[in-house]
Structures are given as C-alpha cells and as structure tokens.
Short mmCIF file of C-alpha atoms in Angstrom, two decimals:
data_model
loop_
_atom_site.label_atom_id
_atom_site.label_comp_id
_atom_site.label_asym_id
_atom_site.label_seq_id
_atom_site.Cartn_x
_atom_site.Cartn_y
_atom_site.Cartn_z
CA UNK A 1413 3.44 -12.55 -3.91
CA UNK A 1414 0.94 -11.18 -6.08
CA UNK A 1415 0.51 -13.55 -8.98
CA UNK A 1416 1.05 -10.34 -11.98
CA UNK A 1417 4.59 -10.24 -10.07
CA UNK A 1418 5.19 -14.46 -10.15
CA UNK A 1419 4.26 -14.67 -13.58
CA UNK A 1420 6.24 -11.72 -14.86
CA UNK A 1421 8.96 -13.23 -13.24
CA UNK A 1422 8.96 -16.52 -14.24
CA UNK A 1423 7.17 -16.04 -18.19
CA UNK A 1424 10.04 -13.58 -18.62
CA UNK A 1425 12.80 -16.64 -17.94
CA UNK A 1426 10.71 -19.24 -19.97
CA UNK A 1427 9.81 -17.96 -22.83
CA UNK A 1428 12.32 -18.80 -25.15
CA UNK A 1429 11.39 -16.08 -27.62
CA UNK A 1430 12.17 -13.43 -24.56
CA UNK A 1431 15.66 -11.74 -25.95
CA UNK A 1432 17.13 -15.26 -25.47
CA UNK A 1433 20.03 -16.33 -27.79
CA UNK A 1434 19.35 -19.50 -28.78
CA UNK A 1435 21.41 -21.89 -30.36
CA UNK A 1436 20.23 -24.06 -33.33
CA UNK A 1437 18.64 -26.88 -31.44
CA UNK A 1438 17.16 -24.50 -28.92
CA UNK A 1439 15.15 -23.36 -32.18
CA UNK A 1440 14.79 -26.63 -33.70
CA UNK A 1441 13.10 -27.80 -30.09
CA UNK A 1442 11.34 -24.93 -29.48
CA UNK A 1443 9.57 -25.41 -33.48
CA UNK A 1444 8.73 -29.20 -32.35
CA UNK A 1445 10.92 -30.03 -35.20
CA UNK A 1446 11.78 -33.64 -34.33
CA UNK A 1447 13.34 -35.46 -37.00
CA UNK A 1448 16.22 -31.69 -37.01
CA UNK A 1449 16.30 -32.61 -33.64
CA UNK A 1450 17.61 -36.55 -34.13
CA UNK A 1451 19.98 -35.43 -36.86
CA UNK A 1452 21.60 -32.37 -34.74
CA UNK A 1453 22.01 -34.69 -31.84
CA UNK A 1454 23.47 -37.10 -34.42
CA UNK A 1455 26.19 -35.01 -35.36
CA UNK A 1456 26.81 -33.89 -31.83
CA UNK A 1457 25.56 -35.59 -28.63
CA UNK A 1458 26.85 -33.01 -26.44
CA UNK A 1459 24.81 -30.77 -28.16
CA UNK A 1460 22.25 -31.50 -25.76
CA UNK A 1461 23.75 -29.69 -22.38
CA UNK A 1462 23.65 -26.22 -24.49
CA UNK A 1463 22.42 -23.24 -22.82
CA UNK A 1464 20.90 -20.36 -24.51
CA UNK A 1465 21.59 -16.96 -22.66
CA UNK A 1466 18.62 -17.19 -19.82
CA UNK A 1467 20.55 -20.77 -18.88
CA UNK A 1468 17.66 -22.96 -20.23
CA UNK A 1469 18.42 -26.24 -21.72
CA UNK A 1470 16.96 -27.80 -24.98
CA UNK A 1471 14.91 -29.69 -22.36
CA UNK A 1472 13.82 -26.97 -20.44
CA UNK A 1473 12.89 -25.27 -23.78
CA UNK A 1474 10.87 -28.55 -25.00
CA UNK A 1475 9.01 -28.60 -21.61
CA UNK A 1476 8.19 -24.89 -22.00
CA UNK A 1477 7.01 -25.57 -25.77
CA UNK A 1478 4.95 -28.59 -24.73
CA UNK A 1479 6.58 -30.91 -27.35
CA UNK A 1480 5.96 -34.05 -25.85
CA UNK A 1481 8.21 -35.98 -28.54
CA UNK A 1482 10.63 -33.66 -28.63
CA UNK A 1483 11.61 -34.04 -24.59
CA UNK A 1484 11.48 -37.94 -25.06
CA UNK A 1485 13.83 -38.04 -27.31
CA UNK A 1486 15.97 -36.09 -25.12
CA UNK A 1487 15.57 -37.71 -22.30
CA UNK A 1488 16.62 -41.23 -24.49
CA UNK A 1489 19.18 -39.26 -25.12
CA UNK A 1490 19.71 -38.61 -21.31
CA UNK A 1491 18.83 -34.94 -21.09
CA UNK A 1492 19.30 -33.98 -17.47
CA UNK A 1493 16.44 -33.11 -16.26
CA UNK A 1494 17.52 -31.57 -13.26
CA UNK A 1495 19.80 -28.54 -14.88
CA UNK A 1496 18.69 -25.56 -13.42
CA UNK A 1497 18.20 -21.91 -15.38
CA UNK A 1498 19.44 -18.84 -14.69
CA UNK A 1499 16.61 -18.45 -12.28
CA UNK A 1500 16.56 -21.59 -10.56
CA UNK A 1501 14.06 -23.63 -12.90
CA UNK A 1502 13.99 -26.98 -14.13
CA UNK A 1503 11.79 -28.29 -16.67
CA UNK A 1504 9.41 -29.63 -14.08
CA UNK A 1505 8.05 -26.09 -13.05
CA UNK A 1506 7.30 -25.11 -16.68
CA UNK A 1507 5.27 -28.34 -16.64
CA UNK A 1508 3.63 -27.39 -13.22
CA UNK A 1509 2.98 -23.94 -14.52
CA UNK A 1510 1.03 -24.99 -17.47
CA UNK A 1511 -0.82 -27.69 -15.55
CA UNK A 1512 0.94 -29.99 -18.23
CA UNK A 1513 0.40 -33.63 -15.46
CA UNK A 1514 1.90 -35.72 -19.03
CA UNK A 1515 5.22 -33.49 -18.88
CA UNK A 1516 5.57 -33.64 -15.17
CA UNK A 1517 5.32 -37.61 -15.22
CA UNK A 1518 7.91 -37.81 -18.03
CA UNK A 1519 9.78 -35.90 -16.42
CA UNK A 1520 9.49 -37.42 -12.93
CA UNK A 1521 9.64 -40.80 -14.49
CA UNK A 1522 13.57 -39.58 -15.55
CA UNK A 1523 14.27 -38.41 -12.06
CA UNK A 1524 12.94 -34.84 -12.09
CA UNK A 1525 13.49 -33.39 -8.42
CA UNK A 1526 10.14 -32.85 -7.16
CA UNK A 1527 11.88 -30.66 -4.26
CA UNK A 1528 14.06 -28.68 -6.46
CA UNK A 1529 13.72 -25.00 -4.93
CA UNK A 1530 14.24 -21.74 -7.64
CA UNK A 1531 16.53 -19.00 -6.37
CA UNK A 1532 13.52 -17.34 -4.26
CA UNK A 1533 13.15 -21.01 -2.91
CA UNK A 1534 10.01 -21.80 -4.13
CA UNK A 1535 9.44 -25.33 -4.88
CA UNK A 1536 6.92 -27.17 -8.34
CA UNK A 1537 4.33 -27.26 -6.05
CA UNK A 1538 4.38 -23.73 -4.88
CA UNK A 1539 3.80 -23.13 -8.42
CA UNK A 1540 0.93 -25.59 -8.79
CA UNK A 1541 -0.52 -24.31 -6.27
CA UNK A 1542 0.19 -20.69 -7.00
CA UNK A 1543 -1.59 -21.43 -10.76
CA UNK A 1544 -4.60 -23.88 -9.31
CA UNK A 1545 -2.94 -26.73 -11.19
CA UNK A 1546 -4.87 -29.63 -8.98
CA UNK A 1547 -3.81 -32.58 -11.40
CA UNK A 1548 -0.06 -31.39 -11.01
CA UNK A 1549 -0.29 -30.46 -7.55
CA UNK A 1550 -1.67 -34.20 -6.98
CA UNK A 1551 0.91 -35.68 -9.17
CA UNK A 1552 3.87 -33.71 -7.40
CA UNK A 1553 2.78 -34.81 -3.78
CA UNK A 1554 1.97 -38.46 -5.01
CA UNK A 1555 5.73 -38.33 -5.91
CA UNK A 1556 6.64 -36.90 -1.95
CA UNK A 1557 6.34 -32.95 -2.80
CA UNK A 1558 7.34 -31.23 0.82
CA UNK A 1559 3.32 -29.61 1.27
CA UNK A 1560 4.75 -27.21 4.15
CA UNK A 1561 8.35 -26.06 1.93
CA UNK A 1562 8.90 -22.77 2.90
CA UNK A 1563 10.17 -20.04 -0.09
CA UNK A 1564 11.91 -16.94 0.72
CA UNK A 1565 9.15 -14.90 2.56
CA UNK A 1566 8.24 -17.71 4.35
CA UNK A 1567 5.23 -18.75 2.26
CA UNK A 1568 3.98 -22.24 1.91
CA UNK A 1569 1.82 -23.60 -1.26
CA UNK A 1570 -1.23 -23.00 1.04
CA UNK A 1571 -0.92 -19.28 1.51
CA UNK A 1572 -0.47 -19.26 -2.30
CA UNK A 1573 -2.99 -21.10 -3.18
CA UNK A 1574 -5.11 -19.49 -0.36
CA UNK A 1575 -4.64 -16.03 -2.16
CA UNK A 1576 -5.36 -17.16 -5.31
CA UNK A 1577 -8.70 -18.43 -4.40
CA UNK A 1578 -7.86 -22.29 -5.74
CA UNK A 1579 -10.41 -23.82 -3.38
CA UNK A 1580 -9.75 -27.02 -4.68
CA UNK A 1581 -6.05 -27.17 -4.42
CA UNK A 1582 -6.79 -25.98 -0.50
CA UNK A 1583 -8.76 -28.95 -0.26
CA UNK A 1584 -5.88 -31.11 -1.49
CA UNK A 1585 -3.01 -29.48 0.38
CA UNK A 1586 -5.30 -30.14 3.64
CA UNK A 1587 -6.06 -33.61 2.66
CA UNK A 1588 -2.28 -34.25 2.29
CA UNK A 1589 -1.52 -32.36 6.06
CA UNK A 1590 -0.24 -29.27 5.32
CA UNK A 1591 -0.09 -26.89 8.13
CA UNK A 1592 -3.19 -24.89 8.26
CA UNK A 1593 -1.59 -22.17 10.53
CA UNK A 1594 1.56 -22.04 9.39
CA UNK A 1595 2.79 -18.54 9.28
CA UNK A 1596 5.26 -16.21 6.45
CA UNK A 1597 7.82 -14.43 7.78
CA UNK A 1598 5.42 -11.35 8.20
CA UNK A 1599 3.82 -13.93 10.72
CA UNK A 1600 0.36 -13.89 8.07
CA UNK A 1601 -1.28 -17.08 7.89
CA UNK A 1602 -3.27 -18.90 4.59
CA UNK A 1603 -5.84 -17.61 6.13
CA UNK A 1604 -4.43 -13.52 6.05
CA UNK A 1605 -3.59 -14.49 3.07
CA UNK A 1606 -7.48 -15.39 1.70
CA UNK A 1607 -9.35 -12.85 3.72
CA UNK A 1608 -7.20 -9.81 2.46
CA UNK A 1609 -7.75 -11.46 -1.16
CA UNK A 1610 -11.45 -11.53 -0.93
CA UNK A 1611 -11.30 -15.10 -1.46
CA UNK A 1612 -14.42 -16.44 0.99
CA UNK A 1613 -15.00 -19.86 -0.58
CA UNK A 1614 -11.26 -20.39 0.72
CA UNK A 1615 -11.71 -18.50 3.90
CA UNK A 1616 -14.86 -20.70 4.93
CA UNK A 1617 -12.82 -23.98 4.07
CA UNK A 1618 -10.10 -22.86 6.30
CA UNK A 1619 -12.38 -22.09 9.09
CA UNK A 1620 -14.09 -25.15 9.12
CA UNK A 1621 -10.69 -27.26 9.31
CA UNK A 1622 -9.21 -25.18 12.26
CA UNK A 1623 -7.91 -21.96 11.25
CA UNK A 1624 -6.95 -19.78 13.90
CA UNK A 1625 -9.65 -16.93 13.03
CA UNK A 1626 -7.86 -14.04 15.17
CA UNK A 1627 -3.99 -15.03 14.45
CA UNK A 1628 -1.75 -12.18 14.54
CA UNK A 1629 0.18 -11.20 12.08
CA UNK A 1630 4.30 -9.54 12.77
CA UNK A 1631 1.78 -5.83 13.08
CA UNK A 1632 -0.78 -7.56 15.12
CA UNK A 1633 -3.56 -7.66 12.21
CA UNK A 1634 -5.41 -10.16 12.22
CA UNK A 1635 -7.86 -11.99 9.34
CA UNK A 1636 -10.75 -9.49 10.40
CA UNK A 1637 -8.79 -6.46 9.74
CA UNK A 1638 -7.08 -7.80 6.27
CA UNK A 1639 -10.61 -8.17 5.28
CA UNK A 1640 -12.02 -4.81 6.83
CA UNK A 1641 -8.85 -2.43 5.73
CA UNK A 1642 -9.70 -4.18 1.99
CA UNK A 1643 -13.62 -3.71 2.18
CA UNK A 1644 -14.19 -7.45 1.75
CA UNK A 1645 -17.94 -7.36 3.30
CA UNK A 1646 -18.47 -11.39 2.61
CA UNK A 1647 -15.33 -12.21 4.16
CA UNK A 1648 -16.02 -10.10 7.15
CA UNK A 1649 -19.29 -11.70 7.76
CA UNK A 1650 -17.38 -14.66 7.19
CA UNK A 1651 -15.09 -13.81 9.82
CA UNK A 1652 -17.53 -12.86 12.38
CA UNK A 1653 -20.00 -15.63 12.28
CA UNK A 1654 -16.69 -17.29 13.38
CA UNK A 1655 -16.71 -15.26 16.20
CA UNK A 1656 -13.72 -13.15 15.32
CA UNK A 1657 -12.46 -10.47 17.63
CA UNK A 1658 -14.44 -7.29 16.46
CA UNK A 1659 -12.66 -4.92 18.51
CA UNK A 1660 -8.95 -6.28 18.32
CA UNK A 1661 -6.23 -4.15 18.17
CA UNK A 1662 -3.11 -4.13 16.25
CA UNK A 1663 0.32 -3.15 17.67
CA UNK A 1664 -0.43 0.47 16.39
CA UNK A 1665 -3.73 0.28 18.50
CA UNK A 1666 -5.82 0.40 15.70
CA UNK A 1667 -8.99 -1.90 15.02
CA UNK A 1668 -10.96 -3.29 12.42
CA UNK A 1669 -13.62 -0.03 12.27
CA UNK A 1670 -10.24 1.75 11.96
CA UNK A 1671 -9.07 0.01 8.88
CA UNK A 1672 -12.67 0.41 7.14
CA UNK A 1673 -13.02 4.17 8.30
CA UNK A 1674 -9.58 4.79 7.06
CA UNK A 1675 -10.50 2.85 3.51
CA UNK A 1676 -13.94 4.25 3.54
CA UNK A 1677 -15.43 1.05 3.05
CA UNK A 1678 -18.87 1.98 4.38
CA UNK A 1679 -20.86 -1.48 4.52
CA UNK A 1680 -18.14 -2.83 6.46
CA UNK A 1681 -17.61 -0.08 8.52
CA UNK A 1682 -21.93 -0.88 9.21
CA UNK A 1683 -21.50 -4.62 9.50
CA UNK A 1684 -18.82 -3.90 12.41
CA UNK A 1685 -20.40 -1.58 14.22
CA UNK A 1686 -23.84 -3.70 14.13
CA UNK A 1687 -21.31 -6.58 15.90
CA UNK A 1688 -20.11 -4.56 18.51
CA UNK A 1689 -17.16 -2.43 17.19
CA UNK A 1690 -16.51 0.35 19.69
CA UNK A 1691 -17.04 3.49 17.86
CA UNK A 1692 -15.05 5.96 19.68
CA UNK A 1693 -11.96 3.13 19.95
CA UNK A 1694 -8.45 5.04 19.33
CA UNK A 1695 -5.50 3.47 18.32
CA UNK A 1696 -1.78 4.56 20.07
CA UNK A 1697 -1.61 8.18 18.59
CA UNK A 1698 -5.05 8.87 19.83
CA UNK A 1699 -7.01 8.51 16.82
CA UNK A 1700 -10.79 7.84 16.56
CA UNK A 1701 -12.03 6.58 13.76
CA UNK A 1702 -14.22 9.68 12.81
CA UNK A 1703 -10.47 11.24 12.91
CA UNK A 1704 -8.83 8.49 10.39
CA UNK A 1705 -12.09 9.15 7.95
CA UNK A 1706 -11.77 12.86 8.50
CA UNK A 1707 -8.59 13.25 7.23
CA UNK A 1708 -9.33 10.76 3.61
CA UNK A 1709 -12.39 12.56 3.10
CA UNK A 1710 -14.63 9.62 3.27
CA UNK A 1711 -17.77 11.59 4.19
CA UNK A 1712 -20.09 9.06 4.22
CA UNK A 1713 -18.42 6.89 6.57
CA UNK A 1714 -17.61 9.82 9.05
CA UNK A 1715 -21.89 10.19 8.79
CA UNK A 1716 -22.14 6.29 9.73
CA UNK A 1717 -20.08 6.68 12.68
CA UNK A 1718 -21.73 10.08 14.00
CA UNK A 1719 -24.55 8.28 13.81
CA UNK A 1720 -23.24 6.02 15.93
CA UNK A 1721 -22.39 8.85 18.46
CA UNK A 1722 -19.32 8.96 17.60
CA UNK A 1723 -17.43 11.79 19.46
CA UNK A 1724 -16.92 14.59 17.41
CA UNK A 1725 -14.62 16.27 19.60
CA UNK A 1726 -12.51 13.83 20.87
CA UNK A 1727 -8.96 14.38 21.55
CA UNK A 1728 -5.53 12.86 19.88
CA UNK A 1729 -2.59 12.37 21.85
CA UNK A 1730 -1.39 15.73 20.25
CA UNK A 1731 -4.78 17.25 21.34
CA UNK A 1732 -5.80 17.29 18.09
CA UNK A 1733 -9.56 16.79 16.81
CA UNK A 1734 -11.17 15.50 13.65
CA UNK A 1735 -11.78 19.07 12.44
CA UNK A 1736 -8.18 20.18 12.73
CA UNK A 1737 -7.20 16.91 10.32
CA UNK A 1738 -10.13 17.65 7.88
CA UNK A 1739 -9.29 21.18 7.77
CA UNK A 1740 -5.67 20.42 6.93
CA UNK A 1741 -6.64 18.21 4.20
CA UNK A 1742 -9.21 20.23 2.57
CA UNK A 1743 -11.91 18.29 3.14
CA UNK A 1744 -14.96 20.90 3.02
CA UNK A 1745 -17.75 18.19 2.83
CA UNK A 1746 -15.85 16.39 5.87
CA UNK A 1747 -15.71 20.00 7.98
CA UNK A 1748 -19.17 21.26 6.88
CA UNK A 1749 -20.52 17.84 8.42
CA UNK A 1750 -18.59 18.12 11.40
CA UNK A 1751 -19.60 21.80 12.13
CA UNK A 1752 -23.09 20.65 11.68
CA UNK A 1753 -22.41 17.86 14.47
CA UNK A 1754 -21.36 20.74 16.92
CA UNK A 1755 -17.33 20.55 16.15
CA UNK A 1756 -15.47 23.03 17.97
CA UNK A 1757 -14.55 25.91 15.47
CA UNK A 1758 -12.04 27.01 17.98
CA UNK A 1759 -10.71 24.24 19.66
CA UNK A 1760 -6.44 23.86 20.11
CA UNK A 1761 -3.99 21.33 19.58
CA UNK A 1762 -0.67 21.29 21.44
CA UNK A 1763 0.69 23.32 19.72
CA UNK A 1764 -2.19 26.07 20.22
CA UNK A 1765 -3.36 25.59 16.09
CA UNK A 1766 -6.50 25.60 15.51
CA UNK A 1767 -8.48 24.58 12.51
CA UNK A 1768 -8.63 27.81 10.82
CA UNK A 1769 -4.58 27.68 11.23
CA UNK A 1770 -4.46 24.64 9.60
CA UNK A 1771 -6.62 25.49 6.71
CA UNK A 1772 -4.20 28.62 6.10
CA UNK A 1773 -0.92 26.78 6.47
CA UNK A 1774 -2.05 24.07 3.79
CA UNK A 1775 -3.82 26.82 1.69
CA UNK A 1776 -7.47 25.74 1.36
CA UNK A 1777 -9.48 28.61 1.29
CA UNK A 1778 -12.73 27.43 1.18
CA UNK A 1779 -12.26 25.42 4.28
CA UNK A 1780 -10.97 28.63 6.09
CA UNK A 1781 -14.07 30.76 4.77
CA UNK A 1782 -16.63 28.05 6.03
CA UNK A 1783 -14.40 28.17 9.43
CA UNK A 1784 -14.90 31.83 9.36
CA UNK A 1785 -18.61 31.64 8.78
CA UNK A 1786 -18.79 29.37 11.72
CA UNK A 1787 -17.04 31.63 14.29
CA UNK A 1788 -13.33 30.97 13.77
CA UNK A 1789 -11.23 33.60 15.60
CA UNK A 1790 -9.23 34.78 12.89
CA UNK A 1791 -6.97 36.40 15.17
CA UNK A 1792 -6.07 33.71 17.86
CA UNK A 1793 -2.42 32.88 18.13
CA UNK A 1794 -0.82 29.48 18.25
CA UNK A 1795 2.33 28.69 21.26
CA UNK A 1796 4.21 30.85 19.07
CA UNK A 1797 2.04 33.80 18.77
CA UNK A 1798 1.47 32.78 15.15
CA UNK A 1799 -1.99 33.70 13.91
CA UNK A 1800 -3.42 32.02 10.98
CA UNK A 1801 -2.47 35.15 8.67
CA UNK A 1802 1.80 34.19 9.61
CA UNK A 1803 1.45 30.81 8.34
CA UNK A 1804 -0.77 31.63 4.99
CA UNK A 1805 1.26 34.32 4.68
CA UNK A 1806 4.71 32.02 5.13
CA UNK A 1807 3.13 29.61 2.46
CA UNK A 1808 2.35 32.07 -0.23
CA UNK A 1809 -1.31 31.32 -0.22
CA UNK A 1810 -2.34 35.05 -1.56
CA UNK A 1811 -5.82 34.02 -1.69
CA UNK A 1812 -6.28 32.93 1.91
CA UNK A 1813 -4.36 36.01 2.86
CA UNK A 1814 -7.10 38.23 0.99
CA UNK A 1815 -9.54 35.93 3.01
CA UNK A 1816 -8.35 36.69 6.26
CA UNK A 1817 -7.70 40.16 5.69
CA UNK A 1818 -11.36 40.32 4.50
CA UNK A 1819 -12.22 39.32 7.84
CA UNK A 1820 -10.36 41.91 9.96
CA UNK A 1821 -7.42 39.88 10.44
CA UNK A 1822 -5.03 42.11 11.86
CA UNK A 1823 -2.08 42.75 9.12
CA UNK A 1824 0.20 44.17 12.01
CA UNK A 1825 -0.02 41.07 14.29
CA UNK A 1826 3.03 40.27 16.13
CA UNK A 1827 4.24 36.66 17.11
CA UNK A 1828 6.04 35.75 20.12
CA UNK A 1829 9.30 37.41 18.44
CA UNK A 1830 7.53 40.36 17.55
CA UNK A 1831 7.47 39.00 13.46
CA UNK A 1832 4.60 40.46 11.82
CA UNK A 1833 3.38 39.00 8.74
CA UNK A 1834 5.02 41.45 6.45
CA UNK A 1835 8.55 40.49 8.14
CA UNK A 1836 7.14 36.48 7.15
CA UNK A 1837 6.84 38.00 3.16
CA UNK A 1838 10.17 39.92 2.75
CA UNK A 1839 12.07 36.97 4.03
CA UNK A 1840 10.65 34.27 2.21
CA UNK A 1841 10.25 36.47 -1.21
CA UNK A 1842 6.57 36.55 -1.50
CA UNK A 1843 6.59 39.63 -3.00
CA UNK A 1844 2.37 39.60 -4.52
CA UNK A 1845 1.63 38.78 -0.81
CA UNK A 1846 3.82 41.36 0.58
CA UNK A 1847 2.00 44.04 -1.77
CA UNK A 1848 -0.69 43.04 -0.26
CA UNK A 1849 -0.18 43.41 2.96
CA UNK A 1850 1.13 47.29 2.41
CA UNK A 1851 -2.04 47.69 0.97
CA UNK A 1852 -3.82 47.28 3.81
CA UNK A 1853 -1.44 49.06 6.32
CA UNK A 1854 1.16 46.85 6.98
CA UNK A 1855 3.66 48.54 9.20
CA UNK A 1856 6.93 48.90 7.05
CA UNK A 1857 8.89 50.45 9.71
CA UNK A 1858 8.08 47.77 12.74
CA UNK A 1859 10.55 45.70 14.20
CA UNK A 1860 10.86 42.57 15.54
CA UNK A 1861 12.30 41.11 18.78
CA UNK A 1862 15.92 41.07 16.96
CA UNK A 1863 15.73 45.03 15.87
CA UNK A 1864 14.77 43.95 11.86
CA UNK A 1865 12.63 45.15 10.04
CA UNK A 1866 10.69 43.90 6.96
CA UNK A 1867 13.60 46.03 4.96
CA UNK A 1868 15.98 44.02 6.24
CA UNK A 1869 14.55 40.97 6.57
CA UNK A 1870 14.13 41.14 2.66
CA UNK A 1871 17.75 42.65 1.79
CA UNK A 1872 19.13 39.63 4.39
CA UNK A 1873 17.41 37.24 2.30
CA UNK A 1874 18.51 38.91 -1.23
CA UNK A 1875 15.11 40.02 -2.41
CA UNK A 1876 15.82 42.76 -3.92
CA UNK A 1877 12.41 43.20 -5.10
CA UNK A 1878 11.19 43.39 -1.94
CA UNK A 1879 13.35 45.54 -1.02
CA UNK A 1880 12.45 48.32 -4.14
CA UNK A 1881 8.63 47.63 -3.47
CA UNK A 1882 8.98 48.30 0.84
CA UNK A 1883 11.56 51.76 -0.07
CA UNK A 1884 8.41 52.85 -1.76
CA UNK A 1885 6.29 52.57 0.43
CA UNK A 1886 7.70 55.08 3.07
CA UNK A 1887 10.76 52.95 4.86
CA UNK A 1888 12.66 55.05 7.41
CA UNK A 1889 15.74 54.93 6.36
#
C-alpha cells in the first residue's frame, strides 16, 4: 500500500474536524476542555459511548487530539477502549500513528487490544511500522503484538515497514522473529517490497539476515527486476553483489535488462549487462530488449545495447523486428539509429507489413520519409495485397498520402480484392484524401473483386459528398 493511499485513508476517518457531526462532548474532548468534560459526564454518564457520524468515540477523539487528561478521565470513567469506528479503529492506532508510546500505554494499561485488526485487517503494529514509529512498535510487541499478522493483501508489518525504508523498525521486527520471507498475496516478499522502493539501507539488512535474494513473486519477478524495471542502480548493485540471478526470467519470459530497456533506465541497463545480462535474451512473445526500448523511444538505451551487439534484426514471434515497433510508434531518433546499425528497411512481419506500412497506418510521416530515403519499397504489398498507400489512405493521414504519392506510389494499386485506394476513401468518407487521389489519376471507374466501384462504395456508405466530388470527375454512369 503506498503510504499517500494509508494515510488518506485513515487521516480522513480520524480527524474529527473531517465533515464529522459531532456531538457536544466530541467538541468539548476534541478542544482538551477538561473541566466541560467532568461536568457533561456529570449530567450524563452514558454520554460517554456517543458516536459522532465516522463512529468515533469521545475516546477515540481524545486519543486522536492527544489530550492526555482528557482520555484519563474517560477511561476513570470506563471509556471502552476497544469500540471500534466506522473503519475498524480503536484509539490505540491513532496513538500508534502519531508515535504517541504515553497514549498507547494508557490505553493498553485499560485493556486496549493490541491485536485488534481494522476492516482491511491491518493490525497497531502494521501501522507502527507502516509510520517508523519504533517506540510504539516496541511497546505494542512488548505487550504480545502478532509480528507476522497478515492484513488483507497479505502484507505483514515487515513489508510495510520494508517499503517505507524504516530501517530501524526492520531491525526490531527481526529481533522479535518475524518472518523474513514471508510473502503477500501477490507472493512479493519485504524484500520486493524494499528493492522496488529504492530503499537499500533496508535491502542490505534483509540480505544479511537471510532474505531469499531471487524469490519469485505470483509473475515470477524477482527483487532484481523490482529494482531494475524502477531504475534503482544502488539497489541493483545491492542485489548483485548478493549474487542475484542476472538473467532470470519472469513468467512472461522477460528479464531484468528487459525491465530497464523497457523503463529506459540506462545505468542499470549498463550495470546488468557488465554482470552478465544476455543482451539478445527475449521474453515469450519474442521480444529483445533493443525491441522493448524501440518501441518507448528510449534511444539511448537502444545505443547501450547495440553496443553490446545487440541484434538489430532479430525476429518476434510475429516476425516482427525492432524497426517495425519504432516505426509504429514514431520514434524517428529510435529508426534513424537503427537504419544506421544496418536495420532492414524492407524486412516483413507475418502479416507481410513492413515498416514503411506501419509508419503509414499510425500516420507518422517523418518516419515514413526517412524509410523512403533509406530504400523502403513504397509499393510492396502486405498478405492482403495492401500497400502502405491502403492503410494511410484508410486512416485519413492526407499528409503521408502526399508522401507516398511523392514517391511514385502507385494511386491505382489493387489489394487482394481488387480495392484500390480510392475505393478505401469513398467508403470511409475521407473526402480531402479522396481529392487527392483523383488528382493524381485515380481510376474512378475501376472495380473491385465484388463489381463496386469507388461510386458506389461512397453512395453504400452515405457520403454523399463523395459521391458529388467522383460524378465530377468523369464516373461512367
């Protein structure tokens, strides 16, 4: 749980200024106004078991407030301290969230349940531990806190405290046997939990009493890539000096280089490879990581690993190479650099796209002009007989249209069903595009495999103005 998210939660239920209708003693206790407080209680002892509308007793309110006098006399007046909010509190976490060890021993002192869980389960000492309240946390386990309670996701105070970077409270839950490998119900361990915080002061303490440095996680990632995936350099040194796994893989097959190439965290992506990390590694769609930094852009990464020999060319399960998935995202820089590592301009995916084809379908023209510098074949056809002028012309992208046509794409090409490009325009409305196209020749009388032609194709689809601008151009009726 991120601590922003805990403390929303849990400030939002205690503060009793928060929208909370409070009755007159929850205002009299909340002001510290003692000698009010005797003379309401006075008048009516039962006064004392009122809730204001977040479910928080006069006591819970007094604990909140830190008015030590104030929850004495309640207590003498045998406040329960047990009586849960709305949200499952009790006057002892308010104490254990402001690292208040006076409060928490009056209150334990008149039976406060140290074990009490909130409705996510969570216990006072998950919330010690959560804050870095070591005097509390002591106090609470002196008293026979549970170190290993589980809450709701399966975390113990360690993992919280782990994250938080509370070294000290580590040291105490370790010195009072909590499980160092105990694992949340997304199977991550305290020391996940550290590593993917940055938090190396905790993650070298855990290592030196026994962590398990390549635990899996529920998605195989272990410590190492928590660290890499979150560019954590110290950790990951950390980590490997600990001889952690370099090249493990995750159930999606991917590996620690993967994570940092994806991220673009570029010293870490270094440190690994200097330890052994196979460059060229892919994880179970085929991916390299010069592919998984192609496609976010991170250029200088994708240089690291080429200089690395990384394999330019190599081959996703769907054929695939980094070049297709830069030119799909747009990423000149990315292309350029792979062009100038001897990409393949022309090379095919399973489908039979190729780069250019991509660039066109997602409309980035100045990746398709650098393709076409570079000896793209502006004509070549995908399984479907698609050429890249189809699919820029099927996504409206005028000015990668213009492109192509500047470089003798042929406006009459035919697909598989004999569709040309114009047909692609009158159906889908593009009617700039399909202006155009007649203007450099586009056959307005061709038909495809199904006897239509661009006339109908438009009139089928109810563009009408398509329909006006082809009749003017010399339609056989």
């Amino acid at each position: 749980m991120k601590i922003s998210t805990f403390l929303g939660r849990f400030f939002h239920s205690t503060n009793p200024n928060y929208a909370a209708v409070c009755g007159q003693i929850h205002d009299s206790v909340c002001d510290g106004e003692l000698q009010k407080v005797k003379t309401l209680l006075k008048d009516n002892p039962y006064i004392i078991t009122n809730k204001n509308d977040k479910g928080q007793t006069p006591l819970y309110v007094a604990t909140v407030a830190g008015k030590n006098d104030v929850m004495e006399l309640l207590l003498t007046h045998k406040a329960d301290a047990n009586v849960k909010s709305n949200d499952g509190y009790t006057p002892l976490y308010a104490a254990a969230v402001a690292g208040r060890k006076d409060l928490a021993e009056l209150l334990l002192a008149y039976k406060a349940e140290v074990n009490t869980k909130d409705n996510h389960a969570m216990t006072p000492l998950h919330f010690a531990a959560l804050m870095g309240k070591n005097d509390v946390a002591e106090l609470l386990l002196a008293h026979g806190a549970e170190v290993n309670a589980k809450d709701n996701d399966g975390q113990t105070p360690l993992h919280l405290a782990a994250a938080q970077g509370h070294r000290d409270e580590v040291e105490l839950l370790l010195a009072y046997g909590t499980e160092i490998n105990v694992k949340a119900k997304q199977g991550r361990t305290p020391l996940h939990a550290a590593a993917a915080m940055g938090k190396n002061d905790v993650v070298e303490l855990l290592l030196a009493h026994g962590a398990e440095v390549d635990a899996k996680d529920n998605d195989g990632y272990t410590p190492l890539q928590s660290a890499a995936y979150k560019g954590h350099k110290t950790v990951v040194e950390s980590l490997l000096a600990n001889n952690a796994e370099v090249n493990v893989k995750a159930r999606n097959g991917g590996t620690p280089l993967h994570s940092a190439s994806l991220e673009g965290h570029e010293t870490v992506a270094e440190l690994l490879l200097a330890h052994g990390a196979e460059v060229n590694a892919k994880d179970n769609h085929g991916f390299t990581c010069l592919y998984m930094a192609a496609g976010e852009g991170q250029k200088a990464v994708a240089e690291l690993l080429l200089i690395h020999k990384a394999d330019v060319n190599a081959e996703a399960n769907n054929r695939s190479m980094p070049l297709h998935i830069a030119a799909g995202e747009g990423h000149k820089a990315i292309a350029e650099l792979l062009l100038m590592h001897r990409a393949e301009v022309n090379a095919k995916d399973n489908t039979g796209a190729m780069p250019l084809y991509m660039a066109g379908w997602e409309g980035h023209m100045d990746v398709a002009e650098l393709l076409l510098t570079h000896g793209a074949e502006v004509n070549a056809k995908d399984n479907d007989g698609n050429t890249s002028l189809h699919v820029a012309v099927a996504q409206d992208h005028k000015d990668v249209v213009e492109l192509l046509l500047a470089h003798k794409a042929e406006v009459n090409a035919k697909n598989n069903n004999d569709v040309m490009p114009l047909h692609v325009a009158a159906r889908n409305g593009h009617k700039d595009v399909a202006e155009f196209l007649l203007s450099h020749g586009a056959d307005v009388n061709a038909k495809d495999s199904n006897g239509a032609t661009p006339l109908l194709a438009a009139a089928q689809a109810g563009h009408k103005d398509i329909v006006e601008l082809i009749r003017q151009h010399g339609v056989h009726n």
